[in-house]
Short mmCIF file of C-alpha atoms in Angstrom, two decimals:
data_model
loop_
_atom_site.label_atom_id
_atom_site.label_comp_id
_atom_site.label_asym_id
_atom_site.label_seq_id
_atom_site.Cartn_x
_atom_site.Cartn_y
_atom_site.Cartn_z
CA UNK A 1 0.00 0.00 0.00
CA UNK A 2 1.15 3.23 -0.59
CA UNK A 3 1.14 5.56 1.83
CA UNK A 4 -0.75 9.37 1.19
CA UNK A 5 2.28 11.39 2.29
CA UNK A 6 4.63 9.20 -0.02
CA UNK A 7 2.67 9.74 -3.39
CA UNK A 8 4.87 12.45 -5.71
CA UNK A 9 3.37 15.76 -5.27
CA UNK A 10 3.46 17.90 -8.94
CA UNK A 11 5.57 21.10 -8.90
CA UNK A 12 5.59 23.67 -11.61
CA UNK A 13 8.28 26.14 -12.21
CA UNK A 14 7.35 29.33 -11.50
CA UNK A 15 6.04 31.38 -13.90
CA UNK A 16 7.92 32.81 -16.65
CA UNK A 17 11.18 31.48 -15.44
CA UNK A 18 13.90 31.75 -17.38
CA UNK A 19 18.06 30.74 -16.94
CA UNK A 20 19.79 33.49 -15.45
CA UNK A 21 22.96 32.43 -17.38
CA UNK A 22 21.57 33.69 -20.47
CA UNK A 23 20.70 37.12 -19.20
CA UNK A 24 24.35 38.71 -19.26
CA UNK A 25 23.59 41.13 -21.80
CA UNK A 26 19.95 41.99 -20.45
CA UNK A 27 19.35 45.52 -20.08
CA UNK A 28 16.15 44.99 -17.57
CA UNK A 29 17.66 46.74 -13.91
CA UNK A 30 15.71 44.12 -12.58
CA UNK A 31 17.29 41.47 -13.80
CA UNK A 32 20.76 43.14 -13.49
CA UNK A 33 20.21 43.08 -9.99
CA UNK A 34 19.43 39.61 -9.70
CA UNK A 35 22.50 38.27 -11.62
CA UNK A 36 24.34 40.82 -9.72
CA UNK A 37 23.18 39.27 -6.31
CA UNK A 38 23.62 35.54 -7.43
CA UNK A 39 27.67 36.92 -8.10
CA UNK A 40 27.64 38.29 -4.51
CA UNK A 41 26.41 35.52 -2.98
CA UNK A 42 29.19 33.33 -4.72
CA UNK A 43 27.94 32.08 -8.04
CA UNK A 44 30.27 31.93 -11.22
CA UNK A 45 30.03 30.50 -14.40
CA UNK A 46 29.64 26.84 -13.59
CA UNK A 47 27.22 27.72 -10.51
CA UNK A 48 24.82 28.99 -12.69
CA UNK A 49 24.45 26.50 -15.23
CA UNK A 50 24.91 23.69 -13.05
CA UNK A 51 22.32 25.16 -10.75
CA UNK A 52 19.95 26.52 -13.35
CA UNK A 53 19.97 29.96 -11.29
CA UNK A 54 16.52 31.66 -12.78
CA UNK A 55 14.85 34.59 -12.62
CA UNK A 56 11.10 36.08 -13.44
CA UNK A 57 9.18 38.83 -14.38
CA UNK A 58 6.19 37.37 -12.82
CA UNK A 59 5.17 39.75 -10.19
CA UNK A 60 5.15 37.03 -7.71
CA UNK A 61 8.77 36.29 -8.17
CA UNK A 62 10.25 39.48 -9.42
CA UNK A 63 13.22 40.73 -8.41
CA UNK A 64 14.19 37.27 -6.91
CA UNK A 65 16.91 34.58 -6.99
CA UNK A 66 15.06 31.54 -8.20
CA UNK A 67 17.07 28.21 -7.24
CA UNK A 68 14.51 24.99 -8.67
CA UNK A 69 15.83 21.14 -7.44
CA UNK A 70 14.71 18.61 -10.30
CA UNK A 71 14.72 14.89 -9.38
CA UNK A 72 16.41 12.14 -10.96
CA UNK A 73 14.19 12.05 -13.96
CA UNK A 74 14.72 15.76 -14.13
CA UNK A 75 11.46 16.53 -13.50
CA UNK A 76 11.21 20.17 -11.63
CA UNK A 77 10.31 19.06 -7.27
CA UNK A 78 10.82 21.76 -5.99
CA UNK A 79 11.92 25.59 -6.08
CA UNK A 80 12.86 28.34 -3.50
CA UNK A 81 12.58 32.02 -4.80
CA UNK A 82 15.09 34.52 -2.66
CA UNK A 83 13.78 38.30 -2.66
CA UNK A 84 16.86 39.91 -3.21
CA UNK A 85 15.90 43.07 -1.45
CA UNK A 86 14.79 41.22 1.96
CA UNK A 87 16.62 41.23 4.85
CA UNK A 88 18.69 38.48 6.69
CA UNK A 89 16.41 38.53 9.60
CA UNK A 90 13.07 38.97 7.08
CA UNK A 91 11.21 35.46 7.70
CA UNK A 92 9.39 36.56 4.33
CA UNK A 93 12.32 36.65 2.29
CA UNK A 94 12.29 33.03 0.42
CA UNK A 95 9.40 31.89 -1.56
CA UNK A 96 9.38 28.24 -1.76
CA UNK A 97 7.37 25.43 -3.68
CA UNK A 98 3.97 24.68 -1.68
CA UNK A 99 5.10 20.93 -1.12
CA UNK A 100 6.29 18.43 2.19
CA UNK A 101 10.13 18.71 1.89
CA UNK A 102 10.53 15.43 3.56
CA UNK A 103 9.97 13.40 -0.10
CA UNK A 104 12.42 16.35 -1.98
CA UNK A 105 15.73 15.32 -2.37
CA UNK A 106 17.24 19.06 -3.51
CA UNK A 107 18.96 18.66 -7.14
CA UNK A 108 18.67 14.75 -7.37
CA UNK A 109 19.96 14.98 -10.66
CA UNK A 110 22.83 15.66 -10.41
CA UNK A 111 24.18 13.42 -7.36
CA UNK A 112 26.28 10.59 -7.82
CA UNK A 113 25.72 7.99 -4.82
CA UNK A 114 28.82 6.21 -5.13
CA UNK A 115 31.19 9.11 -4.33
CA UNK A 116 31.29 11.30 -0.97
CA UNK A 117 27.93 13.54 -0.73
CA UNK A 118 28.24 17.02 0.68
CA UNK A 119 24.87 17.86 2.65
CA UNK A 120 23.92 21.64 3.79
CA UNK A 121 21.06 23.36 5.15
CA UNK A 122 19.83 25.63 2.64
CA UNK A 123 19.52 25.63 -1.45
CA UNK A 124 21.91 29.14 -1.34
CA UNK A 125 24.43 27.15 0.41
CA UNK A 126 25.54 24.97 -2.63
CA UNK A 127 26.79 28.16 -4.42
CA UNK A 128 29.43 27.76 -2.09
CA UNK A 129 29.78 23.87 -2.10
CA UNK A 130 31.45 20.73 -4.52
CA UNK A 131 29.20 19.87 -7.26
CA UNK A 132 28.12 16.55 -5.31
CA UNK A 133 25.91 18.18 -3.17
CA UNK A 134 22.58 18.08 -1.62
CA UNK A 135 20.60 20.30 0.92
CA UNK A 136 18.19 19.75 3.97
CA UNK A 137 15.51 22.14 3.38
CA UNK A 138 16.08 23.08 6.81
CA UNK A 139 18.23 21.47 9.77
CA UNK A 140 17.07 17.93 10.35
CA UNK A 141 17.51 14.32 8.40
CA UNK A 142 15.03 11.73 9.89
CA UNK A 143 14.35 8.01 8.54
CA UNK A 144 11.39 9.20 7.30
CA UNK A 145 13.18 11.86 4.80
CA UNK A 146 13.78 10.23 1.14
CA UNK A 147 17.48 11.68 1.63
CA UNK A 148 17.79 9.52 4.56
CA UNK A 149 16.77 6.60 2.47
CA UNK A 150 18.87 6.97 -0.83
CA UNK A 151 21.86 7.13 1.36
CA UNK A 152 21.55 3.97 3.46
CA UNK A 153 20.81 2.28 0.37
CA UNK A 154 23.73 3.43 -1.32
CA UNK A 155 25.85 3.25 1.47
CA UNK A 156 27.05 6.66 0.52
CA UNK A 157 29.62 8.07 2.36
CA UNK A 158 28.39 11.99 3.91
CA UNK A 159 30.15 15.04 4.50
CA UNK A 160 27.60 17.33 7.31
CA UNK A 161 28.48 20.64 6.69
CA UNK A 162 25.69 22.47 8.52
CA UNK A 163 26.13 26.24 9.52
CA UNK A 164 27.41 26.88 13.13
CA UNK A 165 24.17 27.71 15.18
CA UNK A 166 22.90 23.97 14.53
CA UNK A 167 26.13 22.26 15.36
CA UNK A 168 24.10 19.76 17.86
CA UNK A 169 21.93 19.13 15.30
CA UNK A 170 25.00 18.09 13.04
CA UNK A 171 25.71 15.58 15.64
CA UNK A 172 22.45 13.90 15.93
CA UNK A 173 22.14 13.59 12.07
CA UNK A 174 25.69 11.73 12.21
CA UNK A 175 24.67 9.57 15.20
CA UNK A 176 21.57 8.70 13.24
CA UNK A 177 24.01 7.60 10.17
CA UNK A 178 26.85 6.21 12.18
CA UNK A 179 23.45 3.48 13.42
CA UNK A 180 22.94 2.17 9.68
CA UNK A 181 27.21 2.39 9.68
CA UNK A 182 27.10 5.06 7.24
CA UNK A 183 30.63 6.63 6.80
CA UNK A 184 29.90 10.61 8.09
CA UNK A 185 32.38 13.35 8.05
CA UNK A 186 31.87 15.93 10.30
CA UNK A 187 32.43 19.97 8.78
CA UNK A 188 33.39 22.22 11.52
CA UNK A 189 32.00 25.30 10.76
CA UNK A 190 32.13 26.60 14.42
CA UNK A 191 35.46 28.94 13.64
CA UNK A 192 33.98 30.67 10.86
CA UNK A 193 30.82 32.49 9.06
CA UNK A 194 27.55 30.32 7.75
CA UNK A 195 28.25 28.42 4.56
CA UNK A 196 25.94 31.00 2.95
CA UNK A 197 28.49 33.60 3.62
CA UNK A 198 32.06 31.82 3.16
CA UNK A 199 34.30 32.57 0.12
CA UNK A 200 34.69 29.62 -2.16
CA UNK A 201 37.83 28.68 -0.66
CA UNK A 202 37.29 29.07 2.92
CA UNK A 203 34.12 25.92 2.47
CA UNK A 204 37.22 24.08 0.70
CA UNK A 205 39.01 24.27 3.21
CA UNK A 206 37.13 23.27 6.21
CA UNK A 207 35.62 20.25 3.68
CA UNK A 208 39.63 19.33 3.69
CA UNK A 209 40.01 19.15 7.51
CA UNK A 210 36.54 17.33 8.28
CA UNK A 211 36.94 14.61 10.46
CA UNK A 212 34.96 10.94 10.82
CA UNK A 213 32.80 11.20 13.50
CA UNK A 214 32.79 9.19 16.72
CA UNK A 215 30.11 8.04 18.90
CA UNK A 216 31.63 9.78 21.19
CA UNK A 217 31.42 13.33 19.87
CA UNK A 218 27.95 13.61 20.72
CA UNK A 219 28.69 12.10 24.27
CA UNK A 220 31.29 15.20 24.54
CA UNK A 221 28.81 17.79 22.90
#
């Protein structure tokens, strides 16, 4: 039997999306502004196509980084929409796909299961990550999460790279992996800025000198 939460919700890209990568030459201030914000925030040239950064003139969406995920058929699942003018602190600053996040694996497409998988909190975050990289949605992996799932059945070895203010919450997600002996790698990020806000380099750097975790590094949190 198939359960009602499990069945594949349908997501449609927002409207009148369109790749960011081809608006270099575009002479809209809008849309100048977004492609200037996606190079703030850390995009280059492979970040954009490899991310399909988008924009839209749709009311709804304009004047707003548009990040969609498409699964593994490459089928849009999901989409988060970041107002470029908002705030930090502005709770109404991301405008996300109406959908339970717990069946969205972010950007399916393009992970490869048998290599090392990078896993953040937020879709921003991978403009700063390696290309095999996923994202939470938020700050918590349970068994009931699809992510979860892929993983232990790939036996795929994870890299937690979750922003400072959630470090417990790194732990338990590697104590809940270390239990199905998943190979996890924890990413201190507790010396510097969120991964939203680290240069390139500094996230390399950090992925470098992650260590395996240990039961007991939750026992000593």
């Amino acid at each position: 039997n198939i359960k009602e939460e499990e069945i594949d919700e349908i997501v449609e890209v927002p409207r009148g999306f369109k790749i960011l990568a081809n608006a270099f030459n575009e002479t809209d201030p809008d849309i100048r502004d977004v492609f200037r914000y996606a190079i703030k925030r850390g995009a280059n040239k492979h970040k954009f196509w490899m991310l399909r950064l988008g924009y839209s003139n749709d009311k709804e969406f304009r004047r707003s980084l548009i990040l969609p995920s498409l699964d593994d058929n490459g089928d849009i699942n999901f989409y988060t929409a970041r107002k470029i003018d908002a705030e930090s602190s502005n709770p109404f600053k991301y405008n996300n796909a109406n959908i339970k996040k717990k069946n969205i694996i972010f950007n399916e497409l393009n992970i490869d299961w048998s290599i090392p998988l990078t896993i953040v909190e937020g879709p921003l975050d991978l403009l700063k990550t390696n290309d095999n990289s996923t994202c939470l949605l938020g700050s918590s992996l349970t068994r009931d999460m699809k992510l979860f799932r892929k993983i232990v059945e790939n036996k795929t070895t994870v890299y937690l790279a979750l922003d400072s203010d959630v470090y417990y919450k790194t732990l338990k997600i590697a104590e809940l992996l270390y239990e199905y002996d998943i190979e996890t790698f924890i990413v201190d990020t507790r010396s510097a800025d969120d991964v939203g806000d680290m240069k390139l380099d500094q996230f390399e750097e950090l992925l470098e000198k992650a260590k395996p975790y240990e039961k007991e590094d939750t026992l000593l949190s």
